XYZ file of C-alpha atoms in Angstrom:
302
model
C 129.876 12.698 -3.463
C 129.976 16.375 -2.111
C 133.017 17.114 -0.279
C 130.893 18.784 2.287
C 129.742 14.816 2.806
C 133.629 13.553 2.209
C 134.671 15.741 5.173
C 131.482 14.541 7.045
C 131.967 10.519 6.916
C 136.200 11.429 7.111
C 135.368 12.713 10.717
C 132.772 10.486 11.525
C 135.414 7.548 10.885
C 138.239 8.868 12.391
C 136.315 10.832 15.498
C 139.131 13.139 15.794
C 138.842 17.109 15.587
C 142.525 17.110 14.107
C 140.655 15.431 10.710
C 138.121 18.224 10.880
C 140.816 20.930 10.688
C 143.048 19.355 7.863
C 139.363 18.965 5.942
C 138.378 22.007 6.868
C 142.022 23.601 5.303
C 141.766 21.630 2.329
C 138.081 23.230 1.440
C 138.684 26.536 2.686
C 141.682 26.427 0.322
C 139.034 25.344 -2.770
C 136.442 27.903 -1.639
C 134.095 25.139 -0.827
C 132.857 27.532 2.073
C 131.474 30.007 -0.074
C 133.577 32.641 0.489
C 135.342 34.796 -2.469
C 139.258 35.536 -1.896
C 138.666 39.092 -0.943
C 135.118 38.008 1.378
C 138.092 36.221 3.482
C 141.629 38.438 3.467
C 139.897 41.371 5.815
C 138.198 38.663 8.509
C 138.655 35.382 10.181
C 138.418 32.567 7.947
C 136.912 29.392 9.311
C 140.028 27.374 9.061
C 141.167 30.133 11.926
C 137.942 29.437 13.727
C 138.859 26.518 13.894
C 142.252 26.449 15.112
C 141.129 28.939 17.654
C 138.904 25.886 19.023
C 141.415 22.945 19.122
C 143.699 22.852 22.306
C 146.940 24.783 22.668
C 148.404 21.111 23.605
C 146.816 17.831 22.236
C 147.724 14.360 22.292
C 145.906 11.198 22.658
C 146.619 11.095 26.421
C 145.560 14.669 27.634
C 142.171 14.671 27.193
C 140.633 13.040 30.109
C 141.226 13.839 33.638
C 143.501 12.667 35.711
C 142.139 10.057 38.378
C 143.287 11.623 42.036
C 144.342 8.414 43.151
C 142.338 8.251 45.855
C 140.761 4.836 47.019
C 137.567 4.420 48.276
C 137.590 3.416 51.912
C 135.542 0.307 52.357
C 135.544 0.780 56.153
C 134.969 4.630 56.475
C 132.278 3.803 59.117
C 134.675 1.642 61.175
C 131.924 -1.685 60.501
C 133.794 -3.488 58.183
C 134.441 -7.218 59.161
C 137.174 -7.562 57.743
C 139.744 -6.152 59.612
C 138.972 -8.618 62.630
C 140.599 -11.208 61.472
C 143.751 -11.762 60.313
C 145.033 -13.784 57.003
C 141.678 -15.618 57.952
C 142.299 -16.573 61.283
C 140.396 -15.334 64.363
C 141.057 -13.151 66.818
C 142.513 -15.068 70.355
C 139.150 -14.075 72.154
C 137.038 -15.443 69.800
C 135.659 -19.431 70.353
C 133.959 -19.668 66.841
C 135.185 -20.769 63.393
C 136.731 -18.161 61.672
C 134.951 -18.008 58.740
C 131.533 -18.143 59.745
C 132.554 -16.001 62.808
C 133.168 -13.566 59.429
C 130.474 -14.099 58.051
C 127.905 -14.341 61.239
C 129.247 -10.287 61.422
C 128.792 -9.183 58.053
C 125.736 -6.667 56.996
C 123.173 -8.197 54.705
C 120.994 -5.315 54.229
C 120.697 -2.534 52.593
C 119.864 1.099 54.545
C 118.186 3.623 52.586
C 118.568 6.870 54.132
C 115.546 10.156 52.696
C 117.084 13.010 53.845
C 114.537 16.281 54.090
C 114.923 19.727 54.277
C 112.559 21.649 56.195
C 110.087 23.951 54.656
C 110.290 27.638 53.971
C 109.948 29.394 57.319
C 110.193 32.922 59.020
C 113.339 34.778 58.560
C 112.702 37.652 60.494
C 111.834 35.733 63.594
C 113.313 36.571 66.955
C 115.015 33.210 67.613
C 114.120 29.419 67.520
C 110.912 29.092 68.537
C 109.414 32.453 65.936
C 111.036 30.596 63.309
C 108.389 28.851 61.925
C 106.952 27.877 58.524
C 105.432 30.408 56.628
C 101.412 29.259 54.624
C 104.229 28.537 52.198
C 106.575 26.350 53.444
C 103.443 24.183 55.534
C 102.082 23.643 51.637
C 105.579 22.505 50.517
C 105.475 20.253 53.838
C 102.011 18.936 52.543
C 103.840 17.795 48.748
C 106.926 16.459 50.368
C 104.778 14.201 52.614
C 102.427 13.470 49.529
C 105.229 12.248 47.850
C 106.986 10.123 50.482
C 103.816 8.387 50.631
C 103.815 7.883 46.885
C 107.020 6.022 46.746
C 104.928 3.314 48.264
C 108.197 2.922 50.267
C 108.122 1.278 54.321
C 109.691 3.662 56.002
C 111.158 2.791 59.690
C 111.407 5.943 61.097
C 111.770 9.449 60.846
C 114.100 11.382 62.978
C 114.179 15.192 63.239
C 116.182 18.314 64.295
C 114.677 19.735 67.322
C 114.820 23.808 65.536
C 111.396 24.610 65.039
C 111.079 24.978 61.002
C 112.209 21.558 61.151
C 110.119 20.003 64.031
C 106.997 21.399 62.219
C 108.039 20.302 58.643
C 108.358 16.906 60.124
C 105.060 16.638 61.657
C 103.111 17.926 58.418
C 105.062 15.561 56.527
C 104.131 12.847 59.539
C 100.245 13.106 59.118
C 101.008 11.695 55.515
C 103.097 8.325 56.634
C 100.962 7.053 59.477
C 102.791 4.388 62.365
C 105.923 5.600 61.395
C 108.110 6.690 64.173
C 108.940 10.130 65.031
C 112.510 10.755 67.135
C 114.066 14.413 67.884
C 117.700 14.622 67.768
C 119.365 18.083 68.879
C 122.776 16.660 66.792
C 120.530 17.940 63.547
C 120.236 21.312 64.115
C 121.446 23.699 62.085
C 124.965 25.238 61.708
C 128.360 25.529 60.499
C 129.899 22.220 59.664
C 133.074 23.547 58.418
C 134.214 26.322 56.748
C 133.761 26.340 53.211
C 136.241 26.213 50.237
C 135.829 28.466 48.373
C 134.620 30.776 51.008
C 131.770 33.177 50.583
C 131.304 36.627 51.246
C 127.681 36.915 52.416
C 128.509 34.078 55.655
C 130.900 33.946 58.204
C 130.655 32.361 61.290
C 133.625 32.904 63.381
C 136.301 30.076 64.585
C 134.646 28.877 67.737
C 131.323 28.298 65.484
C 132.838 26.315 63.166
C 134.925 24.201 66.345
C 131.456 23.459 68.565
C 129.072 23.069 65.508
C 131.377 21.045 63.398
C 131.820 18.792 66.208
C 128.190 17.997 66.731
C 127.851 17.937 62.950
C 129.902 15.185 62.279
C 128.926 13.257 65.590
C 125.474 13.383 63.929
C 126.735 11.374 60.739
C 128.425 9.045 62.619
C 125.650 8.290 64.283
C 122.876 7.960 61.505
C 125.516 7.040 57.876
C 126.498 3.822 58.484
C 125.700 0.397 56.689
C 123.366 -1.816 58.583
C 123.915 -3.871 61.785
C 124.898 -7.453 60.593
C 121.206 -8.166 63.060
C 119.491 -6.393 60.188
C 117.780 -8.792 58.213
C 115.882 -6.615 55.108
C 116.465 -3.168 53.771
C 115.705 -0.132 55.838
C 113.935 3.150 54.706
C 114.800 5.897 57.231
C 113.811 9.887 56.826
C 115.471 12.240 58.242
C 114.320 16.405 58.449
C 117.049 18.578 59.486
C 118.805 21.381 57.108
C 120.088 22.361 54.573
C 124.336 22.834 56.013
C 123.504 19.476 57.569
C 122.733 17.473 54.752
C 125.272 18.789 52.356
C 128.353 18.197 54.423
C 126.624 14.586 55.036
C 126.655 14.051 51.286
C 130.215 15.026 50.895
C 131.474 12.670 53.773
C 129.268 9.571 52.827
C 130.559 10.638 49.142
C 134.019 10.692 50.150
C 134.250 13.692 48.529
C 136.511 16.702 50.420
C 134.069 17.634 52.921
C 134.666 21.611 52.560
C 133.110 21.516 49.228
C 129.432 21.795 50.975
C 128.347 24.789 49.661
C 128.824 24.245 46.217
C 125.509 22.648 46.219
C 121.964 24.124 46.927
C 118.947 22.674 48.262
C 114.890 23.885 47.764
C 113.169 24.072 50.673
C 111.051 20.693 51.486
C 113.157 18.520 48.676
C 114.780 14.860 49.169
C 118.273 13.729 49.127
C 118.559 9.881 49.361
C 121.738 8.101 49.920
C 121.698 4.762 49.984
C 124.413 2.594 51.950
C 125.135 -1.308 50.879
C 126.611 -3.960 53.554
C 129.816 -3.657 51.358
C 130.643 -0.172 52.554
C 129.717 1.522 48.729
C 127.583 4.892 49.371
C 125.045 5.842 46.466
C 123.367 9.218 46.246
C 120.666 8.707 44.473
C 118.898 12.058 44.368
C 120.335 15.161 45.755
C 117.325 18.090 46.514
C 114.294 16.489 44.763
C 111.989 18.984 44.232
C 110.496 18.243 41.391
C 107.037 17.122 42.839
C 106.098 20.754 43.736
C 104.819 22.909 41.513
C 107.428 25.463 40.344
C 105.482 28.874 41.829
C 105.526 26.804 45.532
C 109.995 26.360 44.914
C 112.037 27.838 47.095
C 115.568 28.025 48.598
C 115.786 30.039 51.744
């Protein structure tokens, strides 16, 4: 057997890099590499390599990160059941049994939540309503509606921000999922959700921004992430078109994840982000900024 092999199955057995650098030692030492003396005493040799790549500290309990130690909170929407009652007894105002009282109010169903961002639209516009999509973004409309209808999925409703790039996206993407509902929302409109960490150079919207826009930001998510009324018999497919700020901080709060961390993430113009929520209180995101349906020449992020 080769020791080229031996040093091959000797890792492969013990899965440790710290076998790889004694092996590799012992055949540099032989010249197994290759390499004459004086090849080696003017450069790195490989057992330095080699070194150079192991960490400064190892041991078998620093090499996966630490957990933060942060629980999930099952009731982060305040619809959790369970804190009605007591060491399962009801509360004094209630006449029912206890348990099926509990059970009566849990969520059964499942809400499945498309989240899209509007098409590509006019920058240079002079305010709201000269915002609109450019022949561009009303094509990416076209494949984001082509594709909602291609999940075959039954949606419930689609709700939209009331900012123009978003109100037209919506009704492109509406001609494609006929009998589904169409809402406006003014909570979904664009802004500054809160300021970002780590902050950027190109963006900064001052304090009283961040105070009024942040506050209708969030009172959007409370309104539309939550699990399912306990009334709600089957799963629910909703859409929702707003933007891009919008549905990033909504993916770090449903996440639990630190909520400043929103612009770490991008989003392509016209693409789908779908959280799902379960009756339990668990959050899913199952895609974040689907795009992939478009054609790559028809991508864009502004």
């Amino acid at each position: 057997m080769s020791y080229r092999r031996t040093i091959k199955l000797v890792c492969g057995f013990a899965g440790g890099s710290a076998v790889l650098v004694v092996a590799a030692a012992a055949a540099e030492s032989r010249g197994y590499f290759g390499d004459t003396q004086g090849e080696r005493s003017g450069q790195w040799s490989r057992f330095n390599i080699l070194q150079a790549a192991q960490p400064a500290t190892w041991s078998t309990g620093n090499h996966t990160v630490a957990s933060t130690g942060h629980a999930w909170d099952f009731n982060w929407d305040k619809r959790d059941p369970s804190p009605l009652f007591t060491h399962g007894k009801k509360k004094e105002n209630s006449s029912e049994d206890p348990s099926s009282e509990q059970e009566n109010g849990k969520p059964k169903a499942t809400r499945n939540i498309l989240f899209i961002r509007h098409s590509q639209y006019n920058l240079s516009g002079n305010g709201d309503h000269e915002r609109i999509l450019t022949p561009l973004g009303r094509e990416q409309a076209e494949f984001t509606g082509q594709r909602l209808a291609a999940l075959g999925l039954k949606y419930d409703i689609m709700v939209y921000s009331t900012m123009a790039r978003a109100t037209e996206t919506a009704n492109i993407i509406s001609k494609h999922l006929p009998g589904v509902e169409l809402v406006s929302c003014d909570l979904l409109r664009e802004g500054a959700p809160i300021e970002p960490v780590p902050p950027v150079n190109h963006w900064k919207p001052d304090a009283v921004q961040y105070h009024e826009d942040g506050a209708r930001i969030e009172a959007a998510f409370r309104r539309y992430i939550h699990r399912a009324d306990p009334k709600q018999k089957e799963d629910s497919y909703e859409i929702i078109v707003c933007h891009a700020n919008v549905i990033r901080y909504f993916v770090c709060r449903a996440l639990q994840f630190p909520p400043e961390g929103w612009l770490r993430m991008g989003l392509n113009n016209g693409s789908i982000t779908w959280l799902t929520v379960r009756p339990s209180g668990r959050v899913a995101l199952r895609t974040l900024g689907d795009s992939g349906f478009m054609p790559p020449d028809k991508l864009t992020r502004t």
